[in-house]
Each structure stands twice: as C-alpha cells, then as structure tokens.
CSV table of C-alpha atoms in Angstrom, one decimal:
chain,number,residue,atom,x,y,z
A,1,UNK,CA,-13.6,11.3,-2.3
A,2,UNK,CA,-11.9,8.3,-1.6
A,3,UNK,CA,-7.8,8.7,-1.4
A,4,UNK,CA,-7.3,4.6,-1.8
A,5,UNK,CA,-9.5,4.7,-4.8
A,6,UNK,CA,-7.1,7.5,-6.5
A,7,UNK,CA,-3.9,6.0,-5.6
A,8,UNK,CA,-5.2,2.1,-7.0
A,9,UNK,CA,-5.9,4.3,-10.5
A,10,UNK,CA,-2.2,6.0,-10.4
A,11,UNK,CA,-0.5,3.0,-10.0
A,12,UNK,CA,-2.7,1.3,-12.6
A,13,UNK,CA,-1.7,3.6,-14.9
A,14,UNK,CA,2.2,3.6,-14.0
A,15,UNK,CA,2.1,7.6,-12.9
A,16,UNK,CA,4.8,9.6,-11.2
A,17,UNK,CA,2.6,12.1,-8.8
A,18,UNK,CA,-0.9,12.6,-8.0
A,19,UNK,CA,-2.0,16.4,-8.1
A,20,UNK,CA,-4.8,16.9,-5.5
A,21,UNK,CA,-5.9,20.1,-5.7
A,22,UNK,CA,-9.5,21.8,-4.5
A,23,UNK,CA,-12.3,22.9,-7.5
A,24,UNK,CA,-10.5,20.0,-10.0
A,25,UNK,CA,-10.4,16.6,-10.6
A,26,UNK,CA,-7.6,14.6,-9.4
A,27,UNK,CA,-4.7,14.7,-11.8
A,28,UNK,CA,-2.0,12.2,-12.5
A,29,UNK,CA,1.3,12.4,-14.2
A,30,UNK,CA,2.0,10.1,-17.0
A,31,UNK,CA,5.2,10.2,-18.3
A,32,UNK,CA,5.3,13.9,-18.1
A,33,UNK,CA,1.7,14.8,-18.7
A,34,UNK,CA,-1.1,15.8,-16.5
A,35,UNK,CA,-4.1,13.2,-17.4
A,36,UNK,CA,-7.7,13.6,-15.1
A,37,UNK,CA,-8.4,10.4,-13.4
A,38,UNK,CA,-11.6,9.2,-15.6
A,39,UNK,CA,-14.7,9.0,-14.5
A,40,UNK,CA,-13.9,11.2,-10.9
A,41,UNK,CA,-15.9,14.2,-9.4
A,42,UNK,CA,-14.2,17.7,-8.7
A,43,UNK,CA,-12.6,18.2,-5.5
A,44,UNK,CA,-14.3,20.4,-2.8
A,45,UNK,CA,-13.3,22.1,0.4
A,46,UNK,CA,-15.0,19.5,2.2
A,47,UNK,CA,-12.5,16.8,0.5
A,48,UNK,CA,-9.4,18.5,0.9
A,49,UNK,CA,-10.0,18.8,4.4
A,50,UNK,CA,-10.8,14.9,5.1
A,51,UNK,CA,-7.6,14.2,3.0
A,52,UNK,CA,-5.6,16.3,5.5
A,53,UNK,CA,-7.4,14.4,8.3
A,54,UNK,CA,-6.6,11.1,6.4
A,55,UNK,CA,-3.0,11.5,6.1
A,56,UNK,CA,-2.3,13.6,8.9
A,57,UNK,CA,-4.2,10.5,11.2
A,58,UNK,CA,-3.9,13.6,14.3
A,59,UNK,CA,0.1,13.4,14.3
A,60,UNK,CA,0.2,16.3,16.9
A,61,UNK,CA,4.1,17.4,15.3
A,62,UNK,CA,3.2,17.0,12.0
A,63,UNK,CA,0.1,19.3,12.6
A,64,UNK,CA,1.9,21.3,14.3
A,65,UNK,CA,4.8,21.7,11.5
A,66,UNK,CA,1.9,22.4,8.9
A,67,UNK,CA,0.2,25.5,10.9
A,68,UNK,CA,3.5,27.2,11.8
A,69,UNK,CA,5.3,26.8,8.3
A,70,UNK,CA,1.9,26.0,6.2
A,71,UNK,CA,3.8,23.5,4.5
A,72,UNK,CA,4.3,19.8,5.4
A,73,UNK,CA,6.9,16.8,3.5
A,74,UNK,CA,6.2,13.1,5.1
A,75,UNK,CA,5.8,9.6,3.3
A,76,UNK,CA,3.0,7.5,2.9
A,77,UNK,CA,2.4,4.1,2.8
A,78,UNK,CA,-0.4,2.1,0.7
A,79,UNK,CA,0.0,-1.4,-0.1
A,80,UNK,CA,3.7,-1.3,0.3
A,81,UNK,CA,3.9,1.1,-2.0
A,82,UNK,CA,5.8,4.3,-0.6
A,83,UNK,CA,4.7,7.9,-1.0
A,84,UNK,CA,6.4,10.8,-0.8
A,85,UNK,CA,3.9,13.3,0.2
A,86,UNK,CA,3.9,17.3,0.3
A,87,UNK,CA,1.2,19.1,1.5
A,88,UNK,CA,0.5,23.4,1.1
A,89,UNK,CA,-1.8,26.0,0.5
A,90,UNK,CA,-3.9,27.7,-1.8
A,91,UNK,CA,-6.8,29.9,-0.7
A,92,UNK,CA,-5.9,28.4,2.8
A,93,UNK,CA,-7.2,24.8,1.7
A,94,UNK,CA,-4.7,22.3,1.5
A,95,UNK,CA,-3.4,20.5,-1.7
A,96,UNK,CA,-1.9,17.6,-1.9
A,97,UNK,CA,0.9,16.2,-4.1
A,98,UNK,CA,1.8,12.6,-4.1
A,99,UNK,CA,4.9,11.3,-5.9
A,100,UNK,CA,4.8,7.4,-5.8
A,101,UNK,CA,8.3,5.3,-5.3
A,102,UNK,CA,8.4,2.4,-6.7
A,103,UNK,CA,9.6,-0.6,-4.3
A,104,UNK,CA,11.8,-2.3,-7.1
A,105,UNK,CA,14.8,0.2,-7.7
A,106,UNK,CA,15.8,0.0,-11.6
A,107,UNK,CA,19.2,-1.9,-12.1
A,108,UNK,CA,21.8,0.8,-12.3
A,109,UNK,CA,22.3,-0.4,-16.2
A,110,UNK,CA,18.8,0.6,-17.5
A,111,UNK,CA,18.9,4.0,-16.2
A,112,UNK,CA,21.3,5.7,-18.7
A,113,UNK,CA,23.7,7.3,-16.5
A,114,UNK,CA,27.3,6.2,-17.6
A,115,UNK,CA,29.3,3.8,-15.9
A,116,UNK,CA,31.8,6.4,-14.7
A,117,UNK,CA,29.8,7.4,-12.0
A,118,UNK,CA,29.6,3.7,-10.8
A,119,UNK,CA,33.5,3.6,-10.6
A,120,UNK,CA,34.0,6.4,-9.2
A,121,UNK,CA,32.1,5.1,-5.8
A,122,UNK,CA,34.7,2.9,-5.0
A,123,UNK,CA,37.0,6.0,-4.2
A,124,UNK,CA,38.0,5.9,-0.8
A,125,UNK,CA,37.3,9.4,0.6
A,126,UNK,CA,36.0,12.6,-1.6
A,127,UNK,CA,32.5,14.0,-3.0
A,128,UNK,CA,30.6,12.8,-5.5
A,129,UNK,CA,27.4,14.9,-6.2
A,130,UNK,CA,24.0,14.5,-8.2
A,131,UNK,CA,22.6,17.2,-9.4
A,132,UNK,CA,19.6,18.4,-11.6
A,133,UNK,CA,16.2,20.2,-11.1
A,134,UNK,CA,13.2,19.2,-9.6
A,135,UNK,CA,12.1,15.7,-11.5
A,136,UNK,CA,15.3,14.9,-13.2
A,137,UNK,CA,15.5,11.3,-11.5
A,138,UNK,CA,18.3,12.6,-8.9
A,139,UNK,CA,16.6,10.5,-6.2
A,140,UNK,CA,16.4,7.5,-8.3
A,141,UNK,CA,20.3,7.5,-9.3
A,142,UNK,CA,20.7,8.5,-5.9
A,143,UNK,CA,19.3,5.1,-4.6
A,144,UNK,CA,20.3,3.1,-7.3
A,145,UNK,CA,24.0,4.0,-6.8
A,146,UNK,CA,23.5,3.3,-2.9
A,147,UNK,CA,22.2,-0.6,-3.7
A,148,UNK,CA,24.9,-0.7,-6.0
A,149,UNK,CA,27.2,-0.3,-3.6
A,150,UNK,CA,25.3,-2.4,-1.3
A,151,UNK,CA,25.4,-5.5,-3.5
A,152,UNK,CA,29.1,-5.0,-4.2
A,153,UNK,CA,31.7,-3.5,-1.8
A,154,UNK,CA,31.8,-4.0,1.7
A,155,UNK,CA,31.0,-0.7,3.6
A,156,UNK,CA,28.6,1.2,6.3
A,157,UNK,CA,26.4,3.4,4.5
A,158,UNK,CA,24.6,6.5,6.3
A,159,UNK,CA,22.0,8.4,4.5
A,160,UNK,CA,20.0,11.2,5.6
A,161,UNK,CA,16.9,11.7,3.8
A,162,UNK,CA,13.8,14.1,4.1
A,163,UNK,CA,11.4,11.7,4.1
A,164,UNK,CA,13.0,8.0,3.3
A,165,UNK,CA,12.1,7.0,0.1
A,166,UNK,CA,13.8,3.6,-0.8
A,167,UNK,CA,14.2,1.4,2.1
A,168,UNK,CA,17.3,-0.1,1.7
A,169,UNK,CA,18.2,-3.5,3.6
A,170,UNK,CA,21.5,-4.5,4.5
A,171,UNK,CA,22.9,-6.9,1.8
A,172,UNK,CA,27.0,-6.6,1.5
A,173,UNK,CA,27.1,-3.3,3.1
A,174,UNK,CA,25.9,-2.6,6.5
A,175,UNK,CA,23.2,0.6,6.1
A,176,UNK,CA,21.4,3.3,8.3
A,177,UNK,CA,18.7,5.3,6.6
A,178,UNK,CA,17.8,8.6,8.9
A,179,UNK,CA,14.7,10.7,8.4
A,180,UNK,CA,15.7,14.9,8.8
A,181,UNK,CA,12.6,16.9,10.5
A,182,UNK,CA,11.2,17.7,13.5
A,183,UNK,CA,9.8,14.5,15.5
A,184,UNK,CA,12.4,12.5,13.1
A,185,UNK,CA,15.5,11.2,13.3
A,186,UNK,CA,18.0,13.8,13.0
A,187,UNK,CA,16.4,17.9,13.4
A,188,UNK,CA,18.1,18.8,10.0
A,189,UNK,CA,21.0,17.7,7.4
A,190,UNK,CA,23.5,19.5,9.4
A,191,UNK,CA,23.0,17.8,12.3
A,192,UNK,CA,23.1,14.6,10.6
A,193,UNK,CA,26.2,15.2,9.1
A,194,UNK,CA,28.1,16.5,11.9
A,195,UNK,CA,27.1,13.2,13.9
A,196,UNK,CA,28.0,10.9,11.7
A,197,UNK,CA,31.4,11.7,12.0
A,198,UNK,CA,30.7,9.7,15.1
A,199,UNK,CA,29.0,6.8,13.6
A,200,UNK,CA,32.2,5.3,11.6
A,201,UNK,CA,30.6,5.3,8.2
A,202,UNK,CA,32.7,5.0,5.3
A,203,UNK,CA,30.0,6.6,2.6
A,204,UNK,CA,27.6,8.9,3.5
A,205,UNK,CA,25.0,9.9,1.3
A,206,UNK,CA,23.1,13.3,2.1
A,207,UNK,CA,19.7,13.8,0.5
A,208,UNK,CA,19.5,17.4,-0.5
A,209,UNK,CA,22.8,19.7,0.2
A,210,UNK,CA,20.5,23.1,0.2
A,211,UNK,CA,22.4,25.6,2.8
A,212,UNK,CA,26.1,26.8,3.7
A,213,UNK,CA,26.0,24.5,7.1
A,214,UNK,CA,25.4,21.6,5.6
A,215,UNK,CA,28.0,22.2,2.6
A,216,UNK,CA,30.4,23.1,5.3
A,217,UNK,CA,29.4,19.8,7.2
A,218,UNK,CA,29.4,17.9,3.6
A,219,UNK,CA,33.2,19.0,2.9
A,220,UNK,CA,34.2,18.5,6.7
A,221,UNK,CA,33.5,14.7,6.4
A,222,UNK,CA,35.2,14.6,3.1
A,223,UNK,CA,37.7,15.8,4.2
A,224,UNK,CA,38.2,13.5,7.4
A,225,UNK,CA,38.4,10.7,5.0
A,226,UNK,CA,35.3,9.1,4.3
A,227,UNK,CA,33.1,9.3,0.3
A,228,UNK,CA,29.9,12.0,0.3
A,229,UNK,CA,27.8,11.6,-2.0
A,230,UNK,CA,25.4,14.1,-2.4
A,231,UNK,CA,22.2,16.3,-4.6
A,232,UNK,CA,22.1,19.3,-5.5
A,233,UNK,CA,19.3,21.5,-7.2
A,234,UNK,CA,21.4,23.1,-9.8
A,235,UNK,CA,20.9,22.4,-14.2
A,236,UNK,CA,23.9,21.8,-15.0
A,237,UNK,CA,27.6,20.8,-13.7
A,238,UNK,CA,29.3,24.3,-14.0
A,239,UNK,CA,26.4,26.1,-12.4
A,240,UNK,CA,26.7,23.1,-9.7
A,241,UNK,CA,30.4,24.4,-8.7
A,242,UNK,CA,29.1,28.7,-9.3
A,243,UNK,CA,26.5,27.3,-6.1
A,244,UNK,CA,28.9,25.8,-4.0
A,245,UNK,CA,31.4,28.7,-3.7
A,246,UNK,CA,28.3,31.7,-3.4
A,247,UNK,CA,26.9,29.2,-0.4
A,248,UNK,CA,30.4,31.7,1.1
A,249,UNK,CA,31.4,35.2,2.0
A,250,UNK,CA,33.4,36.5,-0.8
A,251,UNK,CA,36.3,36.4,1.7
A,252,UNK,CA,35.9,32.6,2.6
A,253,UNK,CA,35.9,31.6,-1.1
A,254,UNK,CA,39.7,31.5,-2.3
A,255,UNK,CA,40.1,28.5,0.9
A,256,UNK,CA,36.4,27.1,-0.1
A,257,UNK,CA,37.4,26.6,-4.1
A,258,UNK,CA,40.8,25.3,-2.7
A,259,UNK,CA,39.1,22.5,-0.9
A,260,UNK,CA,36.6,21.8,-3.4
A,261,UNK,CA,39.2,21.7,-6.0
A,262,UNK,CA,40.9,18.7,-4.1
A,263,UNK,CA,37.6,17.1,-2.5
A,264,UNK,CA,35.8,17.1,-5.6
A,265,UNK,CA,35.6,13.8,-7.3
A,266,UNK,CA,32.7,13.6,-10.1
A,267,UNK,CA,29.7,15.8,-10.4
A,268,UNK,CA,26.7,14.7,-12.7
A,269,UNK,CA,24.1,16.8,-13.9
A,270,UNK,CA,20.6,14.6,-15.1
A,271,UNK,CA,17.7,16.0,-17.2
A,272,UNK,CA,14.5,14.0,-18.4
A,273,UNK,CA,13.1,14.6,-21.6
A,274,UNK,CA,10.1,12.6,-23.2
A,275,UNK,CA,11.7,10.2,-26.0
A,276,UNK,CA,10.2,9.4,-29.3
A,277,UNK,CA,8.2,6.0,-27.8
A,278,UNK,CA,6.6,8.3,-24.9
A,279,UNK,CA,9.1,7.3,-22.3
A,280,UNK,CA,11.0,9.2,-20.4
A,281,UNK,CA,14.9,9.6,-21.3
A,282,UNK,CA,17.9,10.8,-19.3
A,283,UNK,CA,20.5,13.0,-20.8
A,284,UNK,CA,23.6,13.1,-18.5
A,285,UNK,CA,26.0,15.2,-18.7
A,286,UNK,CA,29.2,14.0,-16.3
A,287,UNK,CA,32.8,16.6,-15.4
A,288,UNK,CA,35.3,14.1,-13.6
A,289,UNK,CA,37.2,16.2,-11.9
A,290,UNK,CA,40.8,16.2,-13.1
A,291,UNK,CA,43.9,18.7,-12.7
A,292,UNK,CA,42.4,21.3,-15.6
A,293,UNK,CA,39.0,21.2,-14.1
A,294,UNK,CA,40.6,21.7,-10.4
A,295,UNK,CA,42.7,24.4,-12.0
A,296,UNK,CA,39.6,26.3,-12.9
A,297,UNK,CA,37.6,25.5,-9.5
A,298,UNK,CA,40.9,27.7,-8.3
A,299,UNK,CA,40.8,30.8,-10.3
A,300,UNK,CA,40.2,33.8,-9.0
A,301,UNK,CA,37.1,34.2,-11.6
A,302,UNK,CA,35.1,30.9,-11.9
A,303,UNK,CA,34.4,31.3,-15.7
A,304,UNK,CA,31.1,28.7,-16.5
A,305,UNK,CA,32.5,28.2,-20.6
A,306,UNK,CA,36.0,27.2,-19.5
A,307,UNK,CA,34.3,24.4,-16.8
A,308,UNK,CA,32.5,23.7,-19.7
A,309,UNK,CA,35.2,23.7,-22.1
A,310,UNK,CA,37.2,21.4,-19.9
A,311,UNK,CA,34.3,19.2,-19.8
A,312,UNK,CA,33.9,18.4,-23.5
A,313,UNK,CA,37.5,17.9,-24.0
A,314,UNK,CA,38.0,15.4,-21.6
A,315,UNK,CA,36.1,12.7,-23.0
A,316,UNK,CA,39.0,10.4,-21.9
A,317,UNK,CA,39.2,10.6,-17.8
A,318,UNK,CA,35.0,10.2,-18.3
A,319,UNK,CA,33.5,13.2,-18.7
A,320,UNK,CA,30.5,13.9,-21.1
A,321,UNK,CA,29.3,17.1,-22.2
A,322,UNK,CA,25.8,17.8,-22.7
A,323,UNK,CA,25.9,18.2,-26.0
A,324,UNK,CA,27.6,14.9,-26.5
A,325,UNK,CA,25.0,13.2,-25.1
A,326,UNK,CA,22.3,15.2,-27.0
A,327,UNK,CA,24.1,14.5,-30.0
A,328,UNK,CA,24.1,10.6,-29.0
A,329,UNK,CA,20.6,10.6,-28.2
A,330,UNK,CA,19.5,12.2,-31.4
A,331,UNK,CA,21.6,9.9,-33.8
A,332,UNK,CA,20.0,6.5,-31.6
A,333,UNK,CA,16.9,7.8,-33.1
A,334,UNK,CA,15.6,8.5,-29.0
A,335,UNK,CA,14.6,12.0,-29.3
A,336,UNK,CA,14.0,15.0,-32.2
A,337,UNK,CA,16.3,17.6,-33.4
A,338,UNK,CA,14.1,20.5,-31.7
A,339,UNK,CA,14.1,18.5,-28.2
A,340,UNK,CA,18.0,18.9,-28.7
A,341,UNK,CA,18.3,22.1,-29.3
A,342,UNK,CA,15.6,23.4,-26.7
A,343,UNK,CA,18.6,22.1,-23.9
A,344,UNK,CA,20.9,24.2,-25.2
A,345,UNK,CA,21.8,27.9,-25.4
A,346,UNK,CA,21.7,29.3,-29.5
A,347,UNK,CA,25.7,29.9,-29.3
A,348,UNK,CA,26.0,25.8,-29.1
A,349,UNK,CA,23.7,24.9,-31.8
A,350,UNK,CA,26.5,25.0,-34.4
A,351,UNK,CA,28.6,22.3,-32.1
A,352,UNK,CA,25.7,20.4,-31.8
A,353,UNK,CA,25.6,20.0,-35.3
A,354,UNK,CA,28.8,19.6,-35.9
A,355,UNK,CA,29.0,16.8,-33.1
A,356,UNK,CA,25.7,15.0,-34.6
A,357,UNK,CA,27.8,14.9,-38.3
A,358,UNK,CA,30.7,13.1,-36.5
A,359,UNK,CA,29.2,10.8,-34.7
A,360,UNK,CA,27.1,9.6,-38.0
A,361,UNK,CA,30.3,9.4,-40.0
A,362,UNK,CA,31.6,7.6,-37.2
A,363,UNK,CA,28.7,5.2,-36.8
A,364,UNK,CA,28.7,5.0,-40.9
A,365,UNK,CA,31.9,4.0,-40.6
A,366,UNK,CA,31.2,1.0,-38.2
C-alpha cells in the first residue's frame, strides 16, 4: 500500500482527512463525508505496520511517545503540503488519521466569521478565545486571524502549537511558532506560556487551552499586559465560560470569575454544517464581552440562559447569537429549515421562527 499514492488521490479530490484504518479501504473526507478511495485494496496488518515504519522514519522519541502512551500527534510533509497526523490503536494495530492543511490560508473575508473578531485583535492586552468542537475550523480562524495581524499591525507574535500547522513567515509582525511535546520545542502549553513572559511578545496565541495550568498561565499573561488568544473545545460561548471557572476549586472560583470578568475580551463559538451547494458553512455565534455579560461571569451562580440572553440582546457592541445567525443563514437560502433547528435546543425553536419572519420582512422591506 503505497502512502504517496493515497495522499496524491486526497488532494485530488480536495479532502479534509484520510482514515487509515486495518481490514478497510482507505477513506477520505469530502466535505463531511467518508468516500473509499476508488479502485484501492483493503488494508492489512502487514500495511499498517509499514505505514508506521514510513512515518515514524525510526524517530527514537516519537517511538518512544507511541509505546508508552499508545497514542502519537506529529506533522507530515508531502510535496509542501502539511499534515497533521495522529496515530492510535485498535486491536493493537495502528491506524492512522491524516488531516491535510492547506498551504494558502483563506482570506479572513471568505471564511464567514464576523468582522468583530478582527477588531477586536487590535486590543492591547486581554483574551480573546476560539472555541468549538472537534472540526469546526477553530484552527483555520485561528491562523487566519494570526496573518491578519501579520499583514497589518506591527507586533511580535508567539504561538504554541501541538504540531505546527500553518507556517507563518514574518511579514509586518515579527513571529515565533513553537511546537509543544516531548523532543519539541516547549515540553507542554504551560511551559510555553510561562516562558514567554520572557520573550516580549505582545500577542500570544495558544493552540489548545485543555487544563487548569495552562488557564492559569493563559490569564497570568493577560493579565501582565499583553493579547491571548486562545481555543477551546467547548459548543458554544456560555458553556466556554461554565469550562473556565470548573478548570477551579469551588473556593478559587469567586477570584477566577473576577478576573475573567475583566480579562475577557470576545469569545466565538464556530460550527460547520454542509450548505445547500455541498460546501461546508460556518455558523458563528460571537458574546463581546461588555458590563452585563461581565456582570454575569460574577455571579455567584453562572446561569447558561442569562449569558445567553445577554448575548442576543447585544447585537449593538457585536455580539451574535446563534440563532441569529441560523436565522441569517436560512433566509440567504445557504442551508434548510431542519439543519436549523437540529443546532438548537426545542425551547428555541419558536425564536428561531420568530427571528427568521423578521429578518424576511426586513429584507422585503429593502
């Protein structure tokens, strides 16, 4: 089984990932769905095994990080094209999935998200975070924020990433891209973050925020004056803030929501869903964080609906709801009624169609 000959048929056929798993073909994603590669055999042991072999090219600490945790994460190269690459188990045989980055980032204006979240990067010190599940394009707003800044203001970027996925070269901004793991550049995100309070960035962008050390780091160099912008695996922005604060003791989180309440700049909350014309949309839904929204960060009880509240009535600082942007969406003819309503829970259906009537009266209007 030739890996080269797999990866020239994904990016032939614009995919995602490549699924490489034992006893099937290989699989590619396609805008959401799982297509077999035509024409190919089914994998065996035998393949998996010189797949391993191939990638692995005898890296003693990546070997070793694969039999002690039976997991590995590195990147790939093939013709200039980067991949991110994870490696597991099942039935102790490796499998393989490939996710391919494209070199050219997308301009920041044909990705959907709104221009609020643009703006709100030339804020001096604070923390902006990205936020979504698993293959909601957080990396790619991610990046495409970071050239933005690149191309425009005049700053030293840091970014810690496990692996790199967009190279980034210097343009305006002056950037340093570190790789987190064992035999990399930094051991883990905390690390990263503590020492590059050293390093005199002014933004620093942290790939994943996933534990209560690197939070604590996170808020640490917001709080010393410099922009953090950051991802988080949460679905929406409420549940983003609910994360934060349980990352805490129950007694460290009255001082925690304090500090979030004033360090907390933006928070956006991305989802994909497969549009009408097959590709892939982004629904955003965006909570600027203004003196109601801080207010409830504060209270004793974090209440979800009253973030949530505050959010769709404060269209005017920015902030979008989700079901605005559902409701927009469905009216530009980019997705169906049902794919709507599958985002949201049944109590919101009736504001979803109420908000769906007002915007077509407004648009009738116009």
């Amino acid at each position: 089984m030739n890996l080269d000959e797999i990866l020239e048929e994904a990016i032939k056929a614009d995919a995602s990932d490549v699924h490489l798993i034992c006893d099937n073909k290989p699989m590619l994603r396609i805008a959401r769905d799982l297509v077999p590669i035509d024409g190919s055999q089914i994998l065996t042991p035998e393949d998996m095994s010189e797949m391993y072999d191939y990638l692995v090219k005898g890296n003693v600490d990546k070997d070793e990080i694969f039999n002690t945790t039976r997991k590995l994460d590195m990147s790939y190269e093939y013709k200039e094209i980067r991949l991110r690459v994870n490696i597991s188990l099942s039935d102790d045989i490796p499998l393989f999935t490939l996710r391919l980055i494209k070199n050219e980032l997308p301009p920041y204006e044909s990705l959907g998200v709104p221009d609020i979240v643009r703006r709100m990067t030339y804020q001096p010190q604070g923390l902006i975070l990205v936020t979504g599940k698993t293959n909601s394009g957080k990396t790619t707003t991610l990046n495409a924020l970071i050239n933005y800044i690149n191309e425009n203001q005049n700053k030293k970027i840091l970014t810690l990433e496990n692996p790199v996925e967009y190279k980034h070269h210097s343009k305006k901004s002056l950037i340093v891209q570190k790789e987190i793991g064992k035999g990399r550049d930094s051991l883990n995100f905390s690390d990263g973050v503590k020492n590059s309070l050293r390093e005199d960035c002014d933004i620093l962008v942290i790939g994943e925020i996933r534990d209560k050390m690197t939070m604590e780091a996170a808020i640490e160099m917001a709080e010393s004056g410099h922009l953090v912008i950051g991802t988080l695996h949460t679905k929406s922005c409420a549940e983003t803030i609910d994360r934060m604060i349980n990352f805490y003791e129950i007694s460290d989180q009255a001082s925690v929501k304090y500090l979030l309440s004033s360090l907390l700049k933006l928070v956006v909350s991305q989802r994909l869903l497969k549009g009408k014309d097959g590709k892939l949309v982004l629904v955003p839904e965006v909570m600027v964080v203004d003196n109601i929204v801080a207010g409830n960060i504060r209270k004793d009880r974090l209440s979800v609906s009253e973030i949530e509240d505050a959010i769709q009535s404060n269209a005017d600082k920015g902030s979008i709801g989700l079901i605005n942007s559902l409701a927009e969406l469905f009216v530009a003819d980019k997705i169906t009624l049902d794919q709507a309503k599958e985002q949201i829970e049944e109590k919101n259906l009736e504001i979803l169609n109420r908000t769906i009537m007002q915007l077509k009266i407004k648009r009738d209007r116009h």
